[in-house]
CSV table of C-alpha atoms and ligand atoms in Angstrom, one decimal:
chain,number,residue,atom,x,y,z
A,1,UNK,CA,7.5,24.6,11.8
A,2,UNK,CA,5.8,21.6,13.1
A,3,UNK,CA,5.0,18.1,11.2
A,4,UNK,CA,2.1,18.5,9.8
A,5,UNK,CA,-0.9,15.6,8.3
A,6,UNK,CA,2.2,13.4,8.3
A,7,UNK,CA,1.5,9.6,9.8
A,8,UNK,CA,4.0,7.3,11.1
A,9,UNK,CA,4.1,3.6,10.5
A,10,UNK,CA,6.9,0.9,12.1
A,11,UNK,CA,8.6,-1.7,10.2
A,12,UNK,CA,9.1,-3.8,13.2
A,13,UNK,CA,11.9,-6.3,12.6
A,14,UNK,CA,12.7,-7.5,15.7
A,15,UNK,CA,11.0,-10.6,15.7
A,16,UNK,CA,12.9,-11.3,12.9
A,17,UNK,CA,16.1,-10.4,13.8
A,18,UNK,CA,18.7,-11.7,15.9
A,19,UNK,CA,18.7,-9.9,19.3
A,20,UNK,CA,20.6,-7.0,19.3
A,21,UNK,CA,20.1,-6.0,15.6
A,22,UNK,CA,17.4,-3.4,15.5
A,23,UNK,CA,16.7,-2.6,12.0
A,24,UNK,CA,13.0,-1.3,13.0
A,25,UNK,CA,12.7,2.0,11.2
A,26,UNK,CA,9.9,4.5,10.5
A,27,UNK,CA,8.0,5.6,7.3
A,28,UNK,CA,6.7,8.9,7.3
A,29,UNK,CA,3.7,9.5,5.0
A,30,UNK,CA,2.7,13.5,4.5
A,31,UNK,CA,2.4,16.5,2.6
A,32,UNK,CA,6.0,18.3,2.5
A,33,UNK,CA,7.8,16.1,3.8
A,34,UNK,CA,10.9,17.1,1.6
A,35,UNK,CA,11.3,20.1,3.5
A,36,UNK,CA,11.5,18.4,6.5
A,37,UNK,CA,14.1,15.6,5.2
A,38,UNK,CA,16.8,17.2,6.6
A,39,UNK,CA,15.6,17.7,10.0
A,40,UNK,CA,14.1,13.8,10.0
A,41,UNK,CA,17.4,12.6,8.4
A,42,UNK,CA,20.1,14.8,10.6
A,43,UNK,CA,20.0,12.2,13.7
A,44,UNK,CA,20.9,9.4,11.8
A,45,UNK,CA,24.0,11.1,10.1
A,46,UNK,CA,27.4,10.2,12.2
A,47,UNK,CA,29.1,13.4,10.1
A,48,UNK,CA,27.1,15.9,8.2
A,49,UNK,CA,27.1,14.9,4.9
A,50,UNK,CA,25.3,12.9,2.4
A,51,UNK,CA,25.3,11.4,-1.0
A,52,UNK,CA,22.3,11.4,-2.8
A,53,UNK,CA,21.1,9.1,-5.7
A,54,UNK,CA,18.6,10.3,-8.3
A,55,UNK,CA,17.6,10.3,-11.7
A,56,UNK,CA,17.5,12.9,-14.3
A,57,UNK,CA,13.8,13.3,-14.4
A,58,UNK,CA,13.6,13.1,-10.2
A,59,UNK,CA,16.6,15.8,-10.4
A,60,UNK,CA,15.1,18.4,-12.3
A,61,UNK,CA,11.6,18.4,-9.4
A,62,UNK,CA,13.1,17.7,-6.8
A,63,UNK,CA,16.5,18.0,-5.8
A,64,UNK,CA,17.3,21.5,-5.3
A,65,UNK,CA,14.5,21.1,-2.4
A,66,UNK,CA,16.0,17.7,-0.7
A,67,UNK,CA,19.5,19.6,-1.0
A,68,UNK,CA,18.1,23.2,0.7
A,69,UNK,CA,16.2,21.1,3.7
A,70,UNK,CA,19.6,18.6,4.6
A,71,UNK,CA,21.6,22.1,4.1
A,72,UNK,CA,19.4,23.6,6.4
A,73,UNK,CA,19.9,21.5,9.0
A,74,UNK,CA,24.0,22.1,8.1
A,75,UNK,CA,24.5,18.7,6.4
A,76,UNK,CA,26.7,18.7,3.0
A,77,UNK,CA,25.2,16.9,0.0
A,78,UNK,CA,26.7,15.1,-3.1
A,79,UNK,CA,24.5,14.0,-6.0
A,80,UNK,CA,24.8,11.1,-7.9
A,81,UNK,CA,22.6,11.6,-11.2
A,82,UNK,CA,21.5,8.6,-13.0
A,83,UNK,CA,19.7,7.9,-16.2
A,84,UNK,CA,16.4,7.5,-15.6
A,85,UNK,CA,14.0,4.0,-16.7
A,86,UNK,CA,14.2,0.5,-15.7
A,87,UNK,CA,17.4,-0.4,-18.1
A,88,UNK,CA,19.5,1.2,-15.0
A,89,UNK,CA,18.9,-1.5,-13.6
A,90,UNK,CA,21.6,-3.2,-15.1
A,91,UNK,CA,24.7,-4.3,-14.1
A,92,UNK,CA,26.8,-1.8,-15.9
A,93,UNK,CA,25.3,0.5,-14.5
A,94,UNK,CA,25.4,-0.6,-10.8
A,95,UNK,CA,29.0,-0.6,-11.7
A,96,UNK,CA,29.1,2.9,-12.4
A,97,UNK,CA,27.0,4.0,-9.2
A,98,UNK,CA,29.4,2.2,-6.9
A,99,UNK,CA,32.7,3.8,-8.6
A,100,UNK,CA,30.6,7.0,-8.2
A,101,UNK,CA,30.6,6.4,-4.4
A,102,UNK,CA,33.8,5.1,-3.8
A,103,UNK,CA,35.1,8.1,-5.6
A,104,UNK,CA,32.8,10.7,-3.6
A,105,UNK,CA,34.8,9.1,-0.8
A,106,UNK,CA,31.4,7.6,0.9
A,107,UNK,CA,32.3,6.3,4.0
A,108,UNK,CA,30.9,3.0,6.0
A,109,UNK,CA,29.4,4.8,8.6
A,110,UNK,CA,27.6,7.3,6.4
A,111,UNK,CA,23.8,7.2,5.1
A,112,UNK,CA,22.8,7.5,1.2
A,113,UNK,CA,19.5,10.1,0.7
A,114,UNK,CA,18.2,7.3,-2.2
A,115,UNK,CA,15.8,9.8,-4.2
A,116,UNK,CA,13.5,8.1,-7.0
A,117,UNK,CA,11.1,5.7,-8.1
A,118,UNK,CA,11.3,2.1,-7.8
A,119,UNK,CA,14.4,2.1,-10.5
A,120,UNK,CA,16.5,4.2,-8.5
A,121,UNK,CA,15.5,2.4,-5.1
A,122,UNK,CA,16.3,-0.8,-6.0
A,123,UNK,CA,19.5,-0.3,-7.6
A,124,UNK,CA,20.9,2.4,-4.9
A,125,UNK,CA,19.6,0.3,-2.3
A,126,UNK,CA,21.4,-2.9,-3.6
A,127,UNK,CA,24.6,-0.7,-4.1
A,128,UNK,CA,24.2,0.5,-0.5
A,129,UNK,CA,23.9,-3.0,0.1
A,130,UNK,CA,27.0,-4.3,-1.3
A,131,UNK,CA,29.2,-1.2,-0.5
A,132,UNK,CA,32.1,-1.7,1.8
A,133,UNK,CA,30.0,-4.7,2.8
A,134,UNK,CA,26.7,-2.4,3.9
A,135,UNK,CA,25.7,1.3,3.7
A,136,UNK,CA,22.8,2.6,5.4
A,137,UNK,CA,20.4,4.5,3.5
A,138,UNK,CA,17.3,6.1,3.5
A,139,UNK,CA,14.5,5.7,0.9
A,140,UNK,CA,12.5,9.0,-0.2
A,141,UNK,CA,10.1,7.2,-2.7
A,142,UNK,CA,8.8,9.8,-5.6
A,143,UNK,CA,6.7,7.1,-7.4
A,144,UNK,CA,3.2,6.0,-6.4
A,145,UNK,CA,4.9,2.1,-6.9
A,146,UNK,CA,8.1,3.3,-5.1
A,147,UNK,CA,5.9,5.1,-2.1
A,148,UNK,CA,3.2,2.4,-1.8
A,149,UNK,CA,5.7,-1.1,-2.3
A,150,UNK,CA,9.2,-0.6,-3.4
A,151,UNK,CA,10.7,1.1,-0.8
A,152,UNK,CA,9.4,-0.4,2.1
A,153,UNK,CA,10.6,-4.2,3.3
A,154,UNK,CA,14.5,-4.0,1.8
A,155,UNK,CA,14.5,-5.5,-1.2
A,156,UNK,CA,16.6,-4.1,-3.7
A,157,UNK,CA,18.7,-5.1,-7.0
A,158,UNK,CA,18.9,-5.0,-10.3
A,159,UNK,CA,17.9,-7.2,-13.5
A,160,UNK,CA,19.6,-10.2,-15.3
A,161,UNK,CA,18.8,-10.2,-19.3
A,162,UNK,CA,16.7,-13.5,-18.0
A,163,UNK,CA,14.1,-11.8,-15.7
A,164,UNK,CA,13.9,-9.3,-13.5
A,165,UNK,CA,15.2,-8.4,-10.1
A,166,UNK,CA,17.4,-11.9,-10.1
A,167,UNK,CA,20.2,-10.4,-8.8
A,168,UNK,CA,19.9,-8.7,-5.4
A,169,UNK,CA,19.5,-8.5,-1.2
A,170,UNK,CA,17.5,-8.0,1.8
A,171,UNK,CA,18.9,-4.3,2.7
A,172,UNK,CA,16.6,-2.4,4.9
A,173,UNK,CA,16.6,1.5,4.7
A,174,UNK,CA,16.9,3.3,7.7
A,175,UNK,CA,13.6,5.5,7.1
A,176,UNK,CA,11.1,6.0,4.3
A,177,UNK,CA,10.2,9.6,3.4
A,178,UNK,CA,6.7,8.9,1.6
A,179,UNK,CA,6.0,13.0,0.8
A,180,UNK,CA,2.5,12.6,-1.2
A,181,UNK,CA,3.2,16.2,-2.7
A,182,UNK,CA,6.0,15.0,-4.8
A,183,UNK,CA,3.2,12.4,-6.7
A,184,UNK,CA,1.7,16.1,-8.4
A,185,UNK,CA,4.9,16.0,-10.4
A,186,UNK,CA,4.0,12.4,-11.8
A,187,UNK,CA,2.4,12.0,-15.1
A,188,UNK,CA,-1.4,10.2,-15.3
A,189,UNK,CA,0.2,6.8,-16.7
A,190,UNK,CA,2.1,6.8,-13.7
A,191,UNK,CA,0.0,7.2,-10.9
A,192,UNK,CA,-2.3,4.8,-12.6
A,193,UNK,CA,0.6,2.2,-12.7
A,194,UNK,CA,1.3,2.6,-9.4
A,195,UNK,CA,-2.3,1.6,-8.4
A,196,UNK,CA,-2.2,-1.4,-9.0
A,197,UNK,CA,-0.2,-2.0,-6.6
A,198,UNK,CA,-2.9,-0.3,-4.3
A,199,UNK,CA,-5.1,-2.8,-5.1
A,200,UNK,CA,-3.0,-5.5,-4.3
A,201,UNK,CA,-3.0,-4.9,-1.4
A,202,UNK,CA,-6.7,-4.7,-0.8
A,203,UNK,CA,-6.9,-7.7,-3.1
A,204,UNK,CA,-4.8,-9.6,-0.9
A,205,UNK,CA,-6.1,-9.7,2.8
A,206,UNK,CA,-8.4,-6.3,2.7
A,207,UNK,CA,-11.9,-6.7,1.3
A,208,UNK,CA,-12.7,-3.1,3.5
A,209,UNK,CA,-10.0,-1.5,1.7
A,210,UNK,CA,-11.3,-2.7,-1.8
A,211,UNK,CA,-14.4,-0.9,-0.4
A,212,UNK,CA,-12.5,2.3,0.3
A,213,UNK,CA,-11.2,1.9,-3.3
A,214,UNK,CA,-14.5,1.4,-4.9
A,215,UNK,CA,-15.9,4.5,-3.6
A,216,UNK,CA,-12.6,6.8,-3.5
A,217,UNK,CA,-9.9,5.3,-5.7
A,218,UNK,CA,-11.2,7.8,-9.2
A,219,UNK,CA,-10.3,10.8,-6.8
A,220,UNK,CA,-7.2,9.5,-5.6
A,221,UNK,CA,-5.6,9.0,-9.3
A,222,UNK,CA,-7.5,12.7,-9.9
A,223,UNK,CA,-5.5,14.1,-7.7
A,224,UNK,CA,-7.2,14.3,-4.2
A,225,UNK,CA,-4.2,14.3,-1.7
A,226,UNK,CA,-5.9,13.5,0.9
A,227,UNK,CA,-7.2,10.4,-0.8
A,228,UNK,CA,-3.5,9.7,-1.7
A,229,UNK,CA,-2.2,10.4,1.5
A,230,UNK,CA,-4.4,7.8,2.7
A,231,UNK,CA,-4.2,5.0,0.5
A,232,UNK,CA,-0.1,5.0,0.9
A,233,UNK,CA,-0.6,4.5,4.5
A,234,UNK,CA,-3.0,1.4,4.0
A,235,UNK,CA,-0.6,0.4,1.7
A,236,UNK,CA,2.7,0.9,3.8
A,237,UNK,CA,1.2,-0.7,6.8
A,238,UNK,CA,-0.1,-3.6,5.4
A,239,UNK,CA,3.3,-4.0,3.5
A,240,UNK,CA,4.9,-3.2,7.1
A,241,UNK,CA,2.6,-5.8,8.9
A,242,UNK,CA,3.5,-8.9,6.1
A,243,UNK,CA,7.5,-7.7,6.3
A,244,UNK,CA,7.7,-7.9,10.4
A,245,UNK,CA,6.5,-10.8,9.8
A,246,UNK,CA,8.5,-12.9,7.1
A,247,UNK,CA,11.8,-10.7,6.0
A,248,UNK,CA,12.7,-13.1,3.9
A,249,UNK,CA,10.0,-14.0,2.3
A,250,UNK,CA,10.0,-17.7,3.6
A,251,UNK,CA,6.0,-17.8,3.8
A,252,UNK,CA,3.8,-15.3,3.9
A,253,UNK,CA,5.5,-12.4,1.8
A,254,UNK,CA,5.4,-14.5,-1.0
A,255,UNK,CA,1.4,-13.0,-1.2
A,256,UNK,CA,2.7,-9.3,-2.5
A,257,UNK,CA,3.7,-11.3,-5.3
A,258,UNK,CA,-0.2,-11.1,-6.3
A,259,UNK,CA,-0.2,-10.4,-9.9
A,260,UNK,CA,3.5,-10.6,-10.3
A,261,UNK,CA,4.1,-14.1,-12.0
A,262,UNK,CA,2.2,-13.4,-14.8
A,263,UNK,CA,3.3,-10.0,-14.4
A,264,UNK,CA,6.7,-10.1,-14.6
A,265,UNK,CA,6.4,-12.4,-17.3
A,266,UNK,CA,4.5,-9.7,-19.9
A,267,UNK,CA,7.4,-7.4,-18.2
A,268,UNK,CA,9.8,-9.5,-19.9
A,269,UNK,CA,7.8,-9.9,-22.7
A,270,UNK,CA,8.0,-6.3,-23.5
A,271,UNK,CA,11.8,-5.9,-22.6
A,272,UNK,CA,11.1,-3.9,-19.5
A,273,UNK,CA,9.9,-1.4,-21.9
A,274,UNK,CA,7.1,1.5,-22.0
A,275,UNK,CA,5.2,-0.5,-23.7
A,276,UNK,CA,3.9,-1.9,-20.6
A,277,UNK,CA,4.5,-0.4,-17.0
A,278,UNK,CA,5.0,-2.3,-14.1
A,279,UNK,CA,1.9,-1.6,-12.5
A,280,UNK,CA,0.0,-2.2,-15.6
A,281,UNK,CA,1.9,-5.4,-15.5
A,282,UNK,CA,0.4,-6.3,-12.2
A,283,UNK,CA,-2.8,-5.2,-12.9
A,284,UNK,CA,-3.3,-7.4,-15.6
A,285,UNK,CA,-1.7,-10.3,-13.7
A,286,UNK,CA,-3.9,-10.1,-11.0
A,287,UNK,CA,-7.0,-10.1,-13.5
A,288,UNK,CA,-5.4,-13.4,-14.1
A,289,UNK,CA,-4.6,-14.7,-11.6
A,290,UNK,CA,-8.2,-15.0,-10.3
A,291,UNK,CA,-8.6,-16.3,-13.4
A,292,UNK,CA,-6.3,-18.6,-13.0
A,293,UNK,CA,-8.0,-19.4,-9.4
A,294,UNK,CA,-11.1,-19.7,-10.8
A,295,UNK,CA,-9.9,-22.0,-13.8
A,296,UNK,CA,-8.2,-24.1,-10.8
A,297,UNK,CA,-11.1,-24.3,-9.7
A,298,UNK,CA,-11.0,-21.9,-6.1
A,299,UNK,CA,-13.2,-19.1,-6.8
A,300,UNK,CA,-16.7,-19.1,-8.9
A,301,UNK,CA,-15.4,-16.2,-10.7
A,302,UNK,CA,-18.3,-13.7,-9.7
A,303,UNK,CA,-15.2,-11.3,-8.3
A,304,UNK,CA,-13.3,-11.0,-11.8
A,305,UNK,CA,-16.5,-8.6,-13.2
A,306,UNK,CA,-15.8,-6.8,-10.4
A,307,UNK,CA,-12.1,-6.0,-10.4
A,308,UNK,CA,-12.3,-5.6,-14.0
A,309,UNK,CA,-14.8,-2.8,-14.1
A,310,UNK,CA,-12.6,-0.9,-11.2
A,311,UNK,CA,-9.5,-1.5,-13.1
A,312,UNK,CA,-11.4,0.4,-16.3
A,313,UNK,CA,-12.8,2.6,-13.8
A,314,UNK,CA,-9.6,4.0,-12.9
A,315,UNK,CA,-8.5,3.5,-16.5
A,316,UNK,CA,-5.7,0.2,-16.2
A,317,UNK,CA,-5.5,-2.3,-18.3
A,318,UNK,CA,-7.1,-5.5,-17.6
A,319,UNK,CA,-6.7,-8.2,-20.3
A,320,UNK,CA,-4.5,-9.6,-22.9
A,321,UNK,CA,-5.8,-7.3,-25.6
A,322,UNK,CA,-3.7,-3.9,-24.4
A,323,UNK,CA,-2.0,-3.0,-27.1
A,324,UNK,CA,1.4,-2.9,-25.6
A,325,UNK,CA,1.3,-6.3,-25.7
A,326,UNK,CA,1.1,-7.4,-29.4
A,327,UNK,CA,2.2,-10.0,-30.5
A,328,UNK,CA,1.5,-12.1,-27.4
A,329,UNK,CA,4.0,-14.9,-26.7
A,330,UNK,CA,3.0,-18.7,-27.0
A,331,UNK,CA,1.7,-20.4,-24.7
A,332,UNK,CA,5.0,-21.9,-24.1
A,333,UNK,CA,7.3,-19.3,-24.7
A,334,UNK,CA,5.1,-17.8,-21.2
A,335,UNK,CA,5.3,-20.4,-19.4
A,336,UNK,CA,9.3,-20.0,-20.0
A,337,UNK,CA,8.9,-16.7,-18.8
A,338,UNK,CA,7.3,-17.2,-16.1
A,339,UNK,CA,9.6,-19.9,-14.5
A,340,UNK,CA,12.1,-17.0,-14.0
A,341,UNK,CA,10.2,-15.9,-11.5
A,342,UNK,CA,11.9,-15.9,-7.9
A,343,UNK,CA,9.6,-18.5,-6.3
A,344,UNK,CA,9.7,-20.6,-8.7
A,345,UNK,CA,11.3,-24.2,-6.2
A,346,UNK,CA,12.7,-27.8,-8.2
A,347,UNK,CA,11.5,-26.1,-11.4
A,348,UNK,CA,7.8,-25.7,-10.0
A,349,UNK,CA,5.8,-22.5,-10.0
A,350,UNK,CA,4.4,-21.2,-6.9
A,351,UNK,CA,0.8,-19.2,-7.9
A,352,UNK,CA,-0.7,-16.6,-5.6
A,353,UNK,CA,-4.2,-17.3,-6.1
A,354,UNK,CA,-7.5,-15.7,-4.4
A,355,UNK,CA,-10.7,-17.5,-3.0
A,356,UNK,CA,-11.9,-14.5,-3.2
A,357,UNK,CA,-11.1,-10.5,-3.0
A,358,UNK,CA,-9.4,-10.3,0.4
A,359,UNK,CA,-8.7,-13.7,0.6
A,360,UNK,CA,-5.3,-14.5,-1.3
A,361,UNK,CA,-3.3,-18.1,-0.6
A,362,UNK,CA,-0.1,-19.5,-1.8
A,363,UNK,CA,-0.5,-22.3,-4.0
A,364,UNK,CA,2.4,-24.6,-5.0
A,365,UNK,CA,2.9,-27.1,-7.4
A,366,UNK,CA,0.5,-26.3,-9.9
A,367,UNK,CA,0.2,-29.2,-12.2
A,368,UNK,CA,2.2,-27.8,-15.4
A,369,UNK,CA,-0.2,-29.0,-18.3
A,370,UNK,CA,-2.8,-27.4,-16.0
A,371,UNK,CA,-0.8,-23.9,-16.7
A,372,UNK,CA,-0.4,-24.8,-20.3
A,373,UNK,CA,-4.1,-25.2,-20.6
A,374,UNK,CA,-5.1,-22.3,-19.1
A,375,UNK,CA,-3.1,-20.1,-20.9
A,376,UNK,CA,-3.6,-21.8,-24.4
A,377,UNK,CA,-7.6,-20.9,-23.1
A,378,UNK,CA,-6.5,-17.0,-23.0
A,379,UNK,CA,-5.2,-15.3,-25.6
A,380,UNK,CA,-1.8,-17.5,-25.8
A,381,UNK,CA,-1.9,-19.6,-28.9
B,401,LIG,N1,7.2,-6.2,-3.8
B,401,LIG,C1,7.1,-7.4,-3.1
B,401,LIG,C2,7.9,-7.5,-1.9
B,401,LIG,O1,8.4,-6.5,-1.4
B,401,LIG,O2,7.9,-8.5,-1.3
């Protein structure tokens, strides 16, 4: 049976790497793609056998399938089943998934099928990482988040009790497995989460794409697969395009962090809780963050009307009075917060900030009493 309505997108690394290290890989973004995981996976396999790493909710949908298409293609499979929810991101628990491993007698030379949402990717990616000093493995996203970001560009790790995603590595997978079918399975909440990290992307660098949203992004969240199937692929290759580019996140990655200061910051807030989803995160730190420009100073703020009535268009939060958010921190107590994030350099934040949609910028040294200010004028007392 042929590929079929599947589109292929390069992570080229090359560039970036030191000559002779290709770690260029393909995603694959399609309908059914699970039952073609095995085929897709098979030449990468040195011996025919695989562990995979899922969660209990991604194991009851899915892995009976991923298991019958590698054992189709005559490769033996192992699962690792994992609690599901971002507190497995923990160390403890990264613990537990390498003993796992070790004691399924993984093998340097072997690939790990990583199954799951953003969770699951960036701690089995980060134990792949670490494992008999690096496992290849290949990401099989089953979240909109994990499909349109996570998964793609090798980061991975897990959280400290001080913020999140402080403890990790650059690991690259060795494919990405984006099968838009496996979003049915996901609840509304979800998929809504996971756009907003759609619209990041077109917030970033893509005013055309923002377009495309405008008109089509209600069906995409409603269910229309062709919709999905498209938006990933924007997604993944403007993800792809940033990561050939800057690995490591020296310069110009840093921009997919749109959103995320303020972000991860409620995140913490909320104890990584369901109180407030990633995405949902994001799409309220992007609200302010062209706020934030426009308080700075950058922007007139004509766009923030805009993004605001897509965001409750598509039904995502959009300001400080979501309920998951009660009681809001101080004014201080966020700041605090937010200086855990990763960019933060000699105790400075680094903003991503907007001119407009489409045209984001990195902005450092943001005077501090400047932050203070504009968060005392929000919501933060
Ligand atoms: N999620 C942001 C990045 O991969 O750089």
């Amino acid at each position: 049976m042929p590929l079929t309505q599947c589109d292929t997108i390069k992570v080229d690394l090359k560039s970036a790497s030191i000559e002779g290290d290709n770690r260029s890989y393909d995603i694959y973004v399609g309908q059914r793609l699970i039952e073609f995981a095995g085929r897709l996976i098979k030449p990468l396999l040195k011996r025919p056998f695989s562990i995979i790493v899922t969660d209990d909710n991604v194991a009851k949908h899915h892995l009976a399938n991923l298991q019958a298409s590698l054992g189709n293609q005559e490769i033996a499979s192992e699962a690792i089943i994992l609690p599901h929810g971002e507190s497995s991101k923990s160390m403890r628990m990264l613990e537990d998934l390498l003993e796992q491993l070790i004691a399924h007698g993984i093998e340097r030379g072997d690939v790990i099928c990583v199954l799951g949402g953003g969770v699951i990717g960036d701690l089995a990616g980060f134990a792949a990482s670490a494992l008999r000093r690096g496992v290849d493995f290949v990401q099989i996203p089953t979240s909109v988040l994990a499909q349109v970001d996570s998964s793609v560009g090798g980061k991975t790790g897990i959280n400290s009790p001080q913020g999140k995603n402080l403890i990790g590595a650059f690991h690259q997978p060795k494919m990405v497995l984006a099968d838009i079918d496996i979003l049915d399975t996901l609840s509304e909440r979800h998929i809504k989460a996971g756009y907003g990290e759609i619209l990041k992307y077109a917030l970033i660098n893509d005013l055309e794409f923002f377009n495309w949203l405008l008109e089509n992004g209600k069906k995409l969240v409603d269910g229309d697969k062709l919709a999905r199937q498209y938006a990933v692929v924007k997604s993944c290759q403007a993800k792809a395009n940033i990561v050939s580019q800057d690995e490591k996140e020296m310069g110009m990655r840093a921009l997919l962090n749109l959103g995320h200061t303020f972000g991860h910051a409620l995140e913490n807030h909320t104890n990584y809780s369901d109180r407030l989803l990633h995405g949902e995160g994001v799409a309220i730190g992007m609200v302010l963050a062209f706020e934030f420009s426009s308080y700075l100073g950058f922007n007139n703020g004509g766009d923030i009307t805009t993004i605001k009535a897509h965001l409750e268009q598509i039904g995502l939060p959009h300001d400080l009075s979501f309920n998951g958010l009660e009681p809001l921190p101080s004014a201080k107590r966020m700041l605090e917060l937010m200086r855990q994030d990763k960019k933060t350099e000699q105790g400075n934040l680094t903003f991503i900030l907007a001119k407009s949609i489409g045209q984001s910028f990195v902005e450092k040294n943001v005077d501090e009493q400047k932050i203070l200010n504009f968060l005392h004028a929000k919501q933060f007392t």
